[in-house]
Amino acid sequence: MLPVLFAQAEACGYPKPLAQGQGFKVKTENRKQKTVNPVILQDDRKPREHCGIFGIYGHPEAARLTYFGLYALQHRGQESCGIVTGDGQRVSQHRGLGLVPEVFNKDILERLPGHLGIGHVRYSTTGSTVLINAQPFLVQHGGQSIAIAHNGTLTNAREIRCRLEDAGSIFQSTMDTEIIVHLMARHRGANVVESLINALEHVKGSYSLVLATADKVIAARDPYGFRPLCLGQLNGSWLATSETCALDLVQADYWREVEPGEIVVMDAGGLHSHKPFAPAPPKHCIFEFIYFARPDSQIFGQSVYLVRKRLGAALAREHPLKGDLVMPFPDSGTYAALGYAAATGIPFEMGVIRNHYVGRTFIQPTQTMRDFSVRVKLNPVREILKGQRVIVIEDSIIRGTTTRSRVKSLREAGAKEVSMLVSCPPHRFPCFYGIDFSQKGELIAAQQEIDQIRDFLGLDYLGYLSLDGMVAATQMDHDNFCLSCFSGDYPVLLEGDFSKTCFEEDLCAPGPLEGQPVVCERE
Ligand code: SF4
């Protein structure tokens, strides 16, 4: 499988990984070649991001509502968070490392005055988990403050950063997001909106953004619409946020999605829409439906809860197993399990009980923490499992190590048979658009066939939902989605080497680079 994967990844423009200790060359015209480390499937250094964004304009308690909005979006990032507010004249900022209730309190919120605000919760992707990389990222330019919060990954960030550094730019952070404000300064327009449009013409990849100045909030979404971004209304104020669950918490009404490629400006003149970019085919991240978004959210025009139930029903059609009970490993797979149970008539049970005071293992940043979390997070209910044929519904198997431990715990609790059905196809390819796939342990399905994975996990049966079955469950057309991590077909190619810490290394050799592409070639 590996040679096939590598060949396909390479065909998609991603450099082929080399043997341990080797690298590939980053080459540019007028620039000497230099060796950098490989990034794909051999270590954990690849683009990744989970973030949530929130913005509000025209509310006297903008800071407090932004705080609640971030609270609702906490599942999208737990490493750091921040809020910037504006009162028409000045902006105020607070950000910190940790969860929203750890970083903010009543006194801090009272020091964030204004009728507008933006906020961000972050899981680190590019750049280490340090305060300078917390967002919103605030800069001063042309006599005004500009704050930016980003969900996504810019696939040509490295090339642009090298070019800007060669031209003399000094960066404060090691995040891809910072290049947007540098580009705004470099390609300045008549106003901040024009500057943003000019900047976004240069970046590629995935971005859902909210920006704030002292007197306006701007929401922007990349032309493919990889990440969700929606608009809401609350008593005459306007809101923009990653998921509708944040609107629900502040009792705002959902209005509509920010369309792919759209820039929405909220200011004293109301709400203005700009569509400056050529239309592109939508490529919404289907994995938001499967795993990432909250089930009580509506994204891409669909209820996440209902899509997940339909994924379970589709699994029942494709894998009609005999069993005594259907169960999830909560919260993964819970709603697909409900759908499977409803479709088959097999009782739904909570065969394991979750400790809700432990974070989701998928987003823990280190192997050590992940293993620890497996042990403390789920406790099997022996009275439910003993002697039973158990069908576990999972939303995905990324590395497999956590799943293996969980299956073992079911057997130890007395389960007679353990089968597993996954509500999406095998993840065989990395994601370049903002989801964390593959650390050191890699994507298990990139390396093993399904029967090998079944044996590794200690299962009696393992079945995945087909690609067509997954897409059909969304009740949307194939063409709407990015399916790259399943198909290896990438709508936007990664340009050059990229890793979480690539901007913390000196990989940008001096030399004039304006207008010249960076290419990667194998050594
Ligand atoms: S590659 Fe997968 S996880 Fe990444 S954006 Fe596409 S569908 Fe989503």
JSON list of C-alpha atoms and ligand atoms in Angstrom, two decimals, residues 206 226-227 283-288 290 427 429-437 470 481-486 489-491, ligand 1:
[
{"chain": "A", "resi": 206, "resn": "SER", "atom": "CA", "xyz": [-8.22, 26.91, 3.27]},
{"chain": "A", "resi": 226, "resn": "PHE", "atom": "CA", "xyz": [-13.25, 24.18, 2.90]},
{"chain": "A", "resi": 227, "resn": "ARG", "atom": "CA", "xyz": [-14.10, 25.26, 6.44]},
{"chain": "A", "resi": 283, "resn": "LYS", "atom": "CA", "xyz": [-14.89, 21.74, -1.71]},
{"chain": "A", "resi": 284, "resn": "HIS", "atom": "CA", "xyz": [-16.42, 21.58, 1.72]},
{"chain": "A", "resi": 285, "resn": "CYS", "atom": "CA", "xyz": [-14.58, 19.35, 4.16]},
{"chain": "A", "resi": 286, "resn": "ILE", "atom": "CA", "xyz": [-16.80, 16.29, 4.49]},
{"chain": "A", "resi": 287, "resn": "PHE", "atom": "CA", "xyz": [-14.96, 15.31, 7.66]},
{"chain": "A", "resi": 288, "resn": "GLU", "atom": "CA", "xyz": [-16.62, 18.25, 9.42]},
{"chain": "A", "resi": 290, "resn": "ILE", "atom": "CA", "xyz": [-18.35, 12.99, 10.12]},
{"chain": "A", "resi": 427, "resn": "HIS", "atom": "CA", "xyz": [-8.29, 7.56, 5.72]},
{"chain": "A", "resi": 429, "resn": "PHE", "atom": "CA", "xyz": [-4.12, 10.32, 2.64]},
{"chain": "A", "resi": 430, "resn": "PRO", "atom": "CA", "xyz": [-3.09, 13.30, 4.72]},
{"chain": "A", "resi": 431, "resn": "CYS", "atom": "CA", "xyz": [-5.09, 16.50, 4.94]},
{"chain": "A", "resi": 432, "resn": "PHE", "atom": "CA", "xyz": [-3.55, 19.81, 3.89]},
{"chain": "A", "resi": 433, "resn": "TYR", "atom": "CA", "xyz": [-6.60, 21.92, 4.64]},
{"chain": "A", "resi": 434, "resn": "GLY", "atom": "CA", "xyz": [-6.87, 22.20, 8.36]},
{"chain": "A", "resi": 435, "resn": "ILE", "atom": "CA", "xyz": [-7.51, 18.87, 10.06]},
{"chain": "A", "resi": 436, "resn": "ASP", "atom": "CA", "xyz": [-4.94, 17.00, 12.10]},
{"chain": "A", "resi": 437, "resn": "PHE", "atom": "CA", "xyz": [-4.19, 13.65, 10.49]},
{"chain": "A", "resi": 470, "resn": "MET", "atom": "CA", "xyz": [-20.83, 8.60, 2.84]},
{"chain": "A", "resi": 481, "resn": "PHE", "atom": "CA", "xyz": [-16.92, 18.10, -1.19]},
{"chain": "A", "resi": 482, "resn": "CYS", "atom": "CA", "xyz": [-13.26, 17.77, -0.54]},
{"chain": "A", "resi": 483, "resn": "LEU", "atom": "CA", "xyz": [-12.69, 14.00, -0.27]},
{"chain": "A", "resi": 484, "resn": "SER", "atom": "CA", "xyz": [-8.90, 14.18, -0.48]},
{"chain": "A", "resi": 485, "resn": "CYS", "atom": "CA", "xyz": [-8.04, 12.21, 2.63]},
{"chain": "A", "resi": 486, "resn": "PHE", "atom": "CA", "xyz": [-10.07, 9.31, 1.22]},
{"chain": "A", "resi": 489, "resn": "ASP", "atom": "CA", "xyz": [-7.33, 13.75, -5.16]},
{"chain": "A", "resi": 490, "resn": "TYR", "atom": "CA", "xyz": [-6.31, 17.21, -3.91]},
{"chain": "A", "resi": 491, "resn": "PRO", "atom": "CA", "xyz": [-8.15, 20.30, -5.18]},
{"chain": "B", "resi": 1, "resn": "SF4", "atom": "S1", "xyz": [-8.58, 16.17, 3.19]},
{"chain": "B", "resi": 1, "resn": "SF4", "atom": "FE1", "xyz": [-10.22, 15.25, 4.44]},
{"chain": "B", "resi": 1, "resn": "SF4", "atom": "S2", "xyz": [-10.09, 16.29, 6.42]},
{"chain": "B", "resi": 1, "resn": "SF4", "atom": "FE2", "xyz": [-8.93, 17.53, 4.95]},
{"chain": "B", "resi": 1, "resn": "SF4", "atom": "S3", "xyz": [-10.38, 19.07, 4.18]},
{"chain": "B", "resi": 1, "resn": "SF4", "atom": "FE3", "xyz": [-10.46, 17.34, 2.76]},
{"chain": "B", "resi": 1, "resn": "SF4", "atom": "S4", "xyz": [-12.12, 16.01, 3.55]},
{"chain": "B", "resi": 1, "resn": "SF4", "atom": "FE4", "xyz": [-11.54, 17.46, 5.18]}
]
